[in-house]
Amino acid sequence: MVMARYAVRRLRRAELPVASAALARYLIGKTLVRELPKGRILGRIVETEAYLPNDAACHAFGGETRRNRSLFLRHGHAYVYFIYGNHFMLNVSAGPPRVGAGVLFRALEPLEGVALMRRGRGRVKETDLARGPGRLAAALRVDRELDGLDLCAAGPLWLGEAVGPVGRIGRSVRIGIRRDAHRRLRFYERGSPFVSGPKSLRS
DNA sequence: CGGCTGATGATCT
DNA sequence: GATCATCAGCCGG
């Protein structure tokens, strides 16, 4: 089977909302493109979470450290960290320079390079390939080497325009956090089978 | 489906 | 030593 190759234009930084909640919502339906020696992976963003300045759940809360410094870059840069001894999380920085905020990529709808996304992983349903932030990073082969990368520039990972129509966007509390857990800063495409979380947070 | 649990390591106190 | 923006595997209904 011949996989269609999408002609996707890279998003310019000036197109991205600066504030993290607005950015998180804006990114639903947009695309992430991963360029690897073996080929290209392209996925449609279906779930994000915003982390704000003065948000106790944000890694930047409490100031800049070696780990979180990418969150303080101008909006549009990758922030990658390792957690639970197993998983990388991919974020994009939000806010102006020196303000620590970001958006977590939680789920993708695989559009291109599906075989590449599967490599080195067991039997995984296509709907589960990038469903959840850990699986998303695994599917895109994201690790700390990409931390600090400009996602608005040509390179190994960048943000692309939307492919096809965007469904209705839902909003909910964030998943898996304890601090400031009541804030409704998670955004997702309603009804998509590629969205993570309990069923009650997918409709 | 939902609920539970162990794995596993970087970071910070 | 505790915490952690998770996941796969297992169990019961």
PDB file of C-alpha atoms (C1' of nucleotides) in Angstrom:
ATOM      1  CA  MET A   1       0.000   0.000   0.000  1.00  0.00           C
ATOM      2  CA  VAL A   2       1.275   3.421  -0.897  1.00  0.00           C
ATOM      3  CA  MET A   3       1.070   5.928   1.904  1.00  0.00           C
ATOM      4  CA  ALA A   4       0.053   9.392   0.794  1.00  0.00           C
ATOM      5  CA  ARG A   5       2.665  11.975   1.521  1.00  0.00           C
ATOM      6  CA  TYR A   6       1.092  15.088   2.888  1.00  0.00           C
ATOM      7  CA  ALA A   7       2.381  18.468   1.764  1.00  0.00           C
ATOM      8  CA  VAL A   8       2.493  20.206   5.120  1.00  0.00           C
ATOM      9  CA  ARG A   9       3.654  23.771   5.595  1.00  0.00           C
ATOM     10  CA  ARG A  10       5.656  24.527   8.721  1.00  0.00           C
ATOM     11  CA  LEU A  11       3.970  26.851  11.176  1.00  0.00           C
ATOM     12  CA  ARG A  12       5.665  30.193  11.685  1.00  0.00           C
ATOM     13  CA  ARG A  13       6.251  31.329  15.239  1.00  0.00           C
ATOM     14  CA  ALA A  14       4.182  34.452  14.623  1.00  0.00           C
ATOM     15  CA  GLU A  15       1.162  32.235  13.950  1.00  0.00           C
ATOM     16  CA  LEU A  16       1.343  30.570  17.352  1.00  0.00           C
ATOM     17  CA  PRO A  17      -0.566  32.065  20.262  1.00  0.00           C
ATOM     18  CA  VAL A  18       1.886  33.062  22.969  1.00  0.00           C
ATOM     19  CA  ALA A  19      -0.181  32.173  26.048  1.00  0.00           C
ATOM     20  CA  SER A  20      -0.102  28.481  26.884  1.00  0.00           C
ATOM     21  CA  ALA A  21      -3.838  27.804  27.160  1.00  0.00           C
ATOM     22  CA  ALA A  22      -4.503  29.530  23.838  1.00  0.00           C
ATOM     23  CA  LEU A  23      -1.578  27.671  22.303  1.00  0.00           C
ATOM     24  CA  ALA A  24      -2.805  24.327  23.634  1.00  0.00           C
ATOM     25  CA  ARG A  25      -6.198  24.859  22.061  1.00  0.00           C
ATOM     26  CA  TYR A  26      -4.748  26.185  18.812  1.00  0.00           C
ATOM     27  CA  LEU A  27      -2.574  23.096  18.362  1.00  0.00           C
ATOM     28  CA  ILE A  28      -5.506  20.671  18.217  1.00  0.00           C
ATOM     29  CA  GLY A  29      -5.740  19.521  14.594  1.00  0.00           C
ATOM     30  CA  LYS A  30      -2.260  20.807  13.722  1.00  0.00           C
ATOM     31  CA  THR A  31       0.528  18.350  12.948  1.00  0.00           C
ATOM     32  CA  LEU A  32       3.862  17.169  14.304  1.00  0.00           C
ATOM     33  CA  VAL A  33       6.468  16.113  11.766  1.00  0.00           C
ATOM     34  CA  ARG A  34       9.450  13.965  12.711  1.00  0.00           C
ATOM     35  CA  GLU A  35      12.232  13.588  10.165  1.00  0.00           C
ATOM     36  CA  LEU A  36      14.382  10.507  10.591  1.00  0.00           C
ATOM     37  CA  PRO A  37      17.026   8.878   8.383  1.00  0.00           C
ATOM     38  CA  LYS A  38      14.556   6.065   7.701  1.00  0.00           C
ATOM     39  CA  GLY A  39      11.735   8.382   6.752  1.00  0.00           C
ATOM     40  CA  ARG A  40       9.158  10.815   7.949  1.00  0.00           C
ATOM     41  CA  ILE A  41       6.550  10.471  10.670  1.00  0.00           C
ATOM     42  CA  LEU A  42       3.534  12.746  10.639  1.00  0.00           C
ATOM     43  CA  GLY A  43       0.754  12.860  13.186  1.00  0.00           C
ATOM     44  CA  ARG A  44      -2.253  14.997  13.805  1.00  0.00           C
ATOM     45  CA  ILE A  45      -2.401  16.522  17.283  1.00  0.00           C
ATOM     46  CA  VAL A  46      -5.597  15.458  19.027  1.00  0.00           C
ATOM     47  CA  GLU A  47      -4.851  16.116  22.707  1.00  0.00           C
ATOM     48  CA  THR A  48      -2.814  18.728  24.618  1.00  0.00           C
ATOM     49  CA  GLU A  49      -2.490  20.181  28.091  1.00  0.00           C
ATOM     50  CA  ALA A  50      -1.469  23.698  29.073  1.00  0.00           C
ATOM     51  CA  TYR A  51       0.901  24.460  31.960  1.00  0.00           C
ATOM     52  CA  LEU A  52       0.877  28.074  33.037  1.00  0.00           C
ATOM     53  CA  PRO A  53       3.158  30.418  34.920  1.00  0.00           C
ATOM     54  CA  ASN A  54       2.006  30.463  38.572  1.00  0.00           C
ATOM     55  CA  ASP A  55       0.522  26.991  38.081  1.00  0.00           C
ATOM     56  CA  ALA A  56       1.747  24.599  40.770  1.00  0.00           C
ATOM     57  CA  ALA A  57       1.557  21.721  38.282  1.00  0.00           C
ATOM     58  CA  CYS A  58       3.937  23.441  35.866  1.00  0.00           C
ATOM     59  CA  HIS A  59       7.548  22.281  36.028  1.00  0.00           C
ATOM     60  CA  ALA A  60       8.611  25.916  35.864  1.00  0.00           C
ATOM     61  CA  PHE A  61       6.783  26.677  39.114  1.00  0.00           C
ATOM     62  CA  GLY A  62       9.483  27.589  41.589  1.00  0.00           C
ATOM     63  CA  GLY A  63      11.947  28.891  39.075  1.00  0.00           C
ATOM     64  CA  GLU A  64      14.392  27.860  36.425  1.00  0.00           C
ATOM     65  CA  THR A  65      16.598  24.790  36.874  1.00  0.00           C
ATOM     66  CA  ARG A  66      18.768  22.785  34.528  1.00  0.00           C
ATOM     67  CA  ARG A  67      15.906  20.414  33.819  1.00  0.00           C
ATOM     68  CA  ASN A  68      13.163  22.925  33.021  1.00  0.00           C
ATOM     69  CA  ARG A  69      15.135  25.651  31.336  1.00  0.00           C
ATOM     70  CA  SER A  70      13.575  25.008  27.923  1.00  0.00           C
ATOM     71  CA  LEU A  71      10.209  26.069  29.317  1.00  0.00           C
ATOM     72  CA  PHE A  72      11.660  29.554  29.655  1.00  0.00           C
ATOM     73  CA  LEU A  73      12.544  29.855  25.976  1.00  0.00           C
ATOM     74  CA  ARG A  74      10.361  31.928  23.671  1.00  0.00           C
ATOM     75  CA  HIS A  75       7.256  30.005  22.606  1.00  0.00           C
ATOM     76  CA  GLY A  76       7.734  27.271  20.031  1.00  0.00           C
ATOM     77  CA  HIS A  77      10.698  25.358  21.493  1.00  0.00           C
ATOM     78  CA  ALA A  78      10.734  21.722  22.597  1.00  0.00           C
ATOM     79  CA  TYR A  79      10.851  20.842  26.288  1.00  0.00           C
ATOM     80  CA  VAL A  80      11.587  17.147  26.781  1.00  0.00           C
ATOM     81  CA  TYR A  81      11.909  15.439  30.139  1.00  0.00           C
ATOM     82  CA  PHE A  82      12.134  11.901  31.496  1.00  0.00           C
ATOM     83  CA  ILE A  83       9.733  10.557  34.103  1.00  0.00           C
ATOM     84  CA  TYR A  84       8.758   7.392  35.964  1.00  0.00           C
ATOM     85  CA  GLY A  85      12.023   5.821  34.899  1.00  0.00           C
ATOM     86  CA  ASN A  86      10.564   4.894  31.531  1.00  0.00           C
ATOM     87  CA  HIS A  87       9.031   7.708  29.567  1.00  0.00           C
ATOM     88  CA  PHE A  88       9.917  10.904  27.804  1.00  0.00           C
ATOM     89  CA  MET A  89       7.359  13.709  27.616  1.00  0.00           C
ATOM     90  CA  LEU A  90       7.286  16.158  24.733  1.00  0.00           C
ATOM     91  CA  ASN A  91       6.164  19.736  25.296  1.00  0.00           C
ATOM     92  CA  VAL A  92       6.348  22.990  23.417  1.00  0.00           C
ATOM     93  CA  SER A  93       7.325  26.113  25.323  1.00  0.00           C
ATOM     94  CA  ALA A  94       4.792  28.900  25.648  1.00  0.00           C
ATOM     95  CA  GLY A  95       4.996  32.504  26.743  1.00  0.00           C
ATOM     96  CA  PRO A  96       7.596  35.152  25.960  1.00  0.00           C
ATOM     97  CA  PRO A  97      11.291  34.580  26.723  1.00  0.00           C
ATOM     98  CA  ARG A  98      12.063  34.108  30.436  1.00  0.00           C
ATOM     99  CA  VAL A  99       8.518  33.114  31.298  1.00  0.00           C
ATOM    100  CA  GLY A 100       8.222  29.428  32.202  1.00  0.00           C
ATOM    101  CA  ALA A 101       5.157  27.852  30.574  1.00  0.00           C
ATOM    102  CA  GLY A 102       4.391  25.116  28.100  1.00  0.00           C
ATOM    103  CA  VAL A 103       2.033  22.719  26.401  1.00  0.00           C
ATOM    104  CA  LEU A 104       2.255  18.936  26.767  1.00  0.00           C
ATOM    105  CA  PHE A 105       1.534  16.855  23.669  1.00  0.00           C
ATOM    106  CA  ARG A 106      -0.658  14.003  24.900  1.00  0.00           C
ATOM    107  CA  ALA A 107      -1.890  12.193  21.790  1.00  0.00           C
ATOM    108  CA  LEU A 108      -1.557  12.008  18.020  1.00  0.00           C
ATOM    109  CA  GLU A 109      -3.552  10.492  15.213  1.00  0.00           C
ATOM    110  CA  PRO A 110      -0.918   8.719  13.068  1.00  0.00           C
ATOM    111  CA  LEU A 111      -1.103   9.851   9.444  1.00  0.00           C
ATOM    112  CA  GLU A 112       2.228   8.932   7.894  1.00  0.00           C
ATOM    113  CA  GLY A 113       5.160   6.709   8.812  1.00  0.00           C
ATOM    114  CA  VAL A 114       3.027   4.296  10.803  1.00  0.00           C
ATOM    115  CA  ALA A 115       5.462   1.429  10.236  1.00  0.00           C
ATOM    116  CA  LEU A 116       8.239   3.646  11.564  1.00  0.00           C
ATOM    117  CA  MET A 117       6.175   4.471  14.627  1.00  0.00           C
ATOM    118  CA  ARG A 118       5.764   0.760  15.296  1.00  0.00           C
ATOM    119  CA  ARG A 119       9.447  -0.115  15.022  1.00  0.00           C
ATOM    120  CA  GLY A 120      10.866  -1.584  18.213  1.00  0.00           C
ATOM    121  CA  ARG A 121       7.516  -1.808  19.903  1.00  0.00           C
ATOM    122  CA  GLY A 122       5.367  -4.854  20.388  1.00  0.00           C
ATOM    123  CA  ARG A 123       1.928  -5.416  19.012  1.00  0.00           C
ATOM    124  CA  VAL A 124       0.212  -2.083  19.284  1.00  0.00           C
ATOM    125  CA  LYS A 125      -3.127  -1.094  17.844  1.00  0.00           C
ATOM    126  CA  GLU A 126      -2.891   1.913  15.581  1.00  0.00           C
ATOM    127  CA  THR A 127      -5.185   3.832  17.905  1.00  0.00           C
ATOM    128  CA  ASP A 128      -2.740   3.206  20.752  1.00  0.00           C
ATOM    129  CA  LEU A 129       0.483   4.048  18.905  1.00  0.00           C
ATOM    130  CA  ALA A 130       0.604   7.645  20.113  1.00  0.00           C
ATOM    131  CA  ARG A 131      -2.237   7.630  22.618  1.00  0.00           C
ATOM    132  CA  GLY A 132      -0.784   9.088  25.808  1.00  0.00           C
ATOM    133  CA  PRO A 133       2.296  11.282  26.202  1.00  0.00           C
ATOM    134  CA  GLY A 134       4.741   8.442  26.837  1.00  0.00           C
ATOM    135  CA  ARG A 135       3.604   6.479  23.809  1.00  0.00           C
ATOM    136  CA  LEU A 136       3.575   9.644  21.702  1.00  0.00           C
ATOM    137  CA  ALA A 137       7.226  10.316  22.525  1.00  0.00           C
ATOM    138  CA  ALA A 138       8.108   6.674  21.860  1.00  0.00           C
ATOM    139  CA  ALA A 139       6.319   6.745  18.509  1.00  0.00           C
ATOM    140  CA  LEU A 140       8.139   9.906  17.457  1.00  0.00           C
ATOM    141  CA  ARG A 141      11.491   8.690  18.817  1.00  0.00           C
ATOM    142  CA  VAL A 142      11.703  11.731  21.036  1.00  0.00           C
ATOM    143  CA  ASP A 143      14.350  11.847  23.724  1.00  0.00           C
ATOM    144  CA  ARG A 144      16.403  14.447  25.561  1.00  0.00           C
ATOM    145  CA  GLU A 145      18.486  15.163  22.474  1.00  0.00           C
ATOM    146  CA  LEU A 146      15.554  17.170  21.153  1.00  0.00           C
ATOM    147  CA  ASP A 147      15.214  19.258  24.303  1.00  0.00           C
ATOM    148  CA  GLY A 148      15.492  22.944  23.419  1.00  0.00           C
ATOM    149  CA  LEU A 149      14.921  22.410  19.699  1.00  0.00           C
ATOM    150  CA  ASP A 150      13.098  25.150  17.801  1.00  0.00           C
ATOM    151  CA  LEU A 151       9.889  23.541  16.515  1.00  0.00           C
ATOM    152  CA  CYS A 152       9.315  26.449  14.157  1.00  0.00           C
ATOM    153  CA  ALA A 153      12.489  25.770  12.187  1.00  0.00           C
ATOM    154  CA  ALA A 154      13.480  23.161   9.622  1.00  0.00           C
ATOM    155  CA  GLY A 155      14.964  20.195  11.444  1.00  0.00           C
ATOM    156  CA  PRO A 156      14.272  16.803  12.971  1.00  0.00           C
ATOM    157  CA  LEU A 157      10.962  17.811  14.574  1.00  0.00           C
ATOM    158  CA  TRP A 158       8.623  20.651  13.710  1.00  0.00           C
ATOM    159  CA  LEU A 159       5.063  21.876  13.877  1.00  0.00           C
ATOM    160  CA  GLY A 160       2.936  21.787  10.728  1.00  0.00           C
ATOM    161  CA  GLU A 161      -0.367  23.210   9.650  1.00  0.00           C
ATOM    162  CA  ALA A 162      -3.633  21.315  10.029  1.00  0.00           C
ATOM    163  CA  VAL A 163      -4.434  18.452   7.685  1.00  0.00           C
ATOM    164  CA  GLY A 164      -8.139  18.175   7.008  1.00  0.00           C
ATOM    165  CA  PRO A 165     -10.960  19.571   9.078  1.00  0.00           C
ATOM    166  CA  VAL A 166     -10.749  19.869  12.852  1.00  0.00           C
ATOM    167  CA  GLY A 167     -13.549  18.385  14.906  1.00  0.00           C
ATOM    168  CA  ARG A 168     -15.191  19.946  17.910  1.00  0.00           C
ATOM    169  CA  ILE A 169     -12.732  20.686  20.669  1.00  0.00           C
ATOM    170  CA  GLY A 170     -13.454  19.533  24.205  1.00  0.00           C
ATOM    171  CA  ARG A 171     -11.932  20.805  27.421  1.00  0.00           C
ATOM    172  CA  SER A 172     -11.344  19.122  30.781  1.00  0.00           C
ATOM    173  CA  VAL A 173      -9.125  18.877  33.816  1.00  0.00           C
ATOM    174  CA  ARG A 174      -5.582  17.648  33.221  1.00  0.00           C
ATOM    175  CA  ILE A 175      -4.648  14.006  33.617  1.00  0.00           C
ATOM    176  CA  GLY A 176      -2.285  12.474  36.140  1.00  0.00           C
ATOM    177  CA  ILE A 177      -1.417  15.530  38.206  1.00  0.00           C
ATOM    178  CA  ARG A 178      -2.067  16.363  41.848  1.00  0.00           C
ATOM    179  CA  ARG A 179      -1.223  20.013  42.220  1.00  0.00           C
ATOM    180  CA  ASP A 180      -3.707  22.529  40.793  1.00  0.00           C
ATOM    181  CA  ALA A 181      -5.652  19.522  39.570  1.00  0.00           C
ATOM    182  CA  HIS A 182      -8.954  21.356  39.221  1.00  0.00           C
ATOM    183  CA  ARG A 183      -7.803  23.641  36.397  1.00  0.00           C
ATOM    184  CA  ARG A 184      -9.455  22.774  33.088  1.00  0.00           C
ATOM    185  CA  LEU A 185      -6.433  23.077  30.837  1.00  0.00           C
ATOM    186  CA  ARG A 186      -6.677  19.882  28.778  1.00  0.00           C
ATOM    187  CA  PHE A 187      -7.891  20.161  25.192  1.00  0.00           C
ATOM    188  CA  TYR A 188      -8.864  17.351  22.843  1.00  0.00           C
ATOM    189  CA  GLU A 189     -10.743  16.547  19.685  1.00  0.00           C
ATOM    190  CA  ARG A 190     -14.092  15.243  20.821  1.00  0.00           C
ATOM    191  CA  GLY A 191     -14.881  11.637  19.983  1.00  0.00           C
ATOM    192  CA  SER A 192     -11.477  10.843  18.497  1.00  0.00           C
ATOM    193  CA  PRO A 193     -10.376   7.239  19.170  1.00  0.00           C
ATOM    194  CA  PHE A 194      -6.790   8.487  19.338  1.00  0.00           C
ATOM    195  CA  VAL A 195      -7.347  10.559  22.486  1.00  0.00           C
ATOM    196  CA  SER A 196      -6.028   9.224  25.825  1.00  0.00           C
ATOM    197  CA  GLY A 197      -7.576   9.197  29.252  1.00  0.00           C
ATOM    198  CA  PRO A 198     -10.730   7.621  30.641  1.00  0.00           C
ATOM    199  CA  LYS A 199     -13.771   7.455  28.430  1.00  0.00           C
ATOM    200  CA  SER A 200     -15.430  10.189  30.447  1.00  0.00           C
ATOM    201  CA  LEU A 201     -12.677  12.583  29.350  1.00  0.00           C
ATOM    202  CA  ARG A 202     -12.827  11.725  25.661  1.00  0.00           C
ATOM    203  CA  SER A 203     -16.341  12.703  24.624  1.00  0.00           C
TER     204      SER A 203
ATOM    205  C1'  DC B   1     -14.780  -1.274  30.809  1.00  0.00           C
ATOM    206  C1'  DG B   2     -12.508   0.380  35.333  1.00  0.00           C
ATOM    207  C1'  DG B   3      -9.275  -0.409  39.024  1.00  0.00           C
ATOM    208  C1'  DC B   4      -4.984  -1.682  40.749  1.00  0.00           C
ATOM    209  C1'  DT B   5       0.200  -2.332  40.884  1.00  0.00           C
ATOM    210  C1'  DG B   6       5.142  -2.721  39.962  1.00  0.00           C
ATOM    211  C1'  DA B   7       8.810  -1.009  37.140  1.00  0.00           C
ATOM    212  C1'  DT B   8      12.350   2.310  36.781  1.00  0.00           C
ATOM    213  C1'  DG B   9      15.573   6.580  37.108  1.00  0.00           C
ATOM    214  C1'  DA B  10      16.178  11.709  37.216  1.00  0.00           C
ATOM    215  C1'  DT B  11      15.513  15.379  40.203  1.00  0.00           C
ATOM    216  C1'  DC B  12      15.259  17.774  44.337  1.00  0.00           C
ATOM    217  C1'  DT B  13      15.000  17.995  49.506  1.00  0.00           C
TER     218       DT B  13
ATOM    219  C1'  DG C   1      14.138   9.144  50.563  1.00  0.00           C
ATOM    220  C1'  DA C   2      10.078  10.992  48.211  1.00  0.00           C
ATOM    221  C1'  DT C   3       8.060  12.316  44.263  1.00  0.00           C
ATOM    222  C1'  DC C   4       6.671  11.933  39.602  1.00  0.00           C
ATOM    223  C1'  DA C   5       2.438  15.612  33.459  1.00  0.00           C
ATOM    224  C1'  DT C   6       3.089   6.908  32.642  1.00  0.00           C
ATOM    225  C1'  DC C   7       2.424   2.347  30.922  1.00  0.00           C
ATOM    226  C1'  DA C   8       1.643  -2.711  30.411  1.00  0.00           C
ATOM    227  C1'  DG C   9      -0.261  -6.364  32.465  1.00  0.00           C
ATOM    228  C1'  DC C  10      -3.496  -8.442  35.223  1.00  0.00           C
ATOM    229  C1'  DC C  11      -7.891  -9.007  37.521  1.00  0.00           C
ATOM    230  C1'  DG C  12     -13.062  -8.757  38.240  1.00  0.00           C
ATOM    231  C1'  DG C  13     -17.708  -7.402  36.481  1.00  0.00           C
TER     232       DG C  13
END
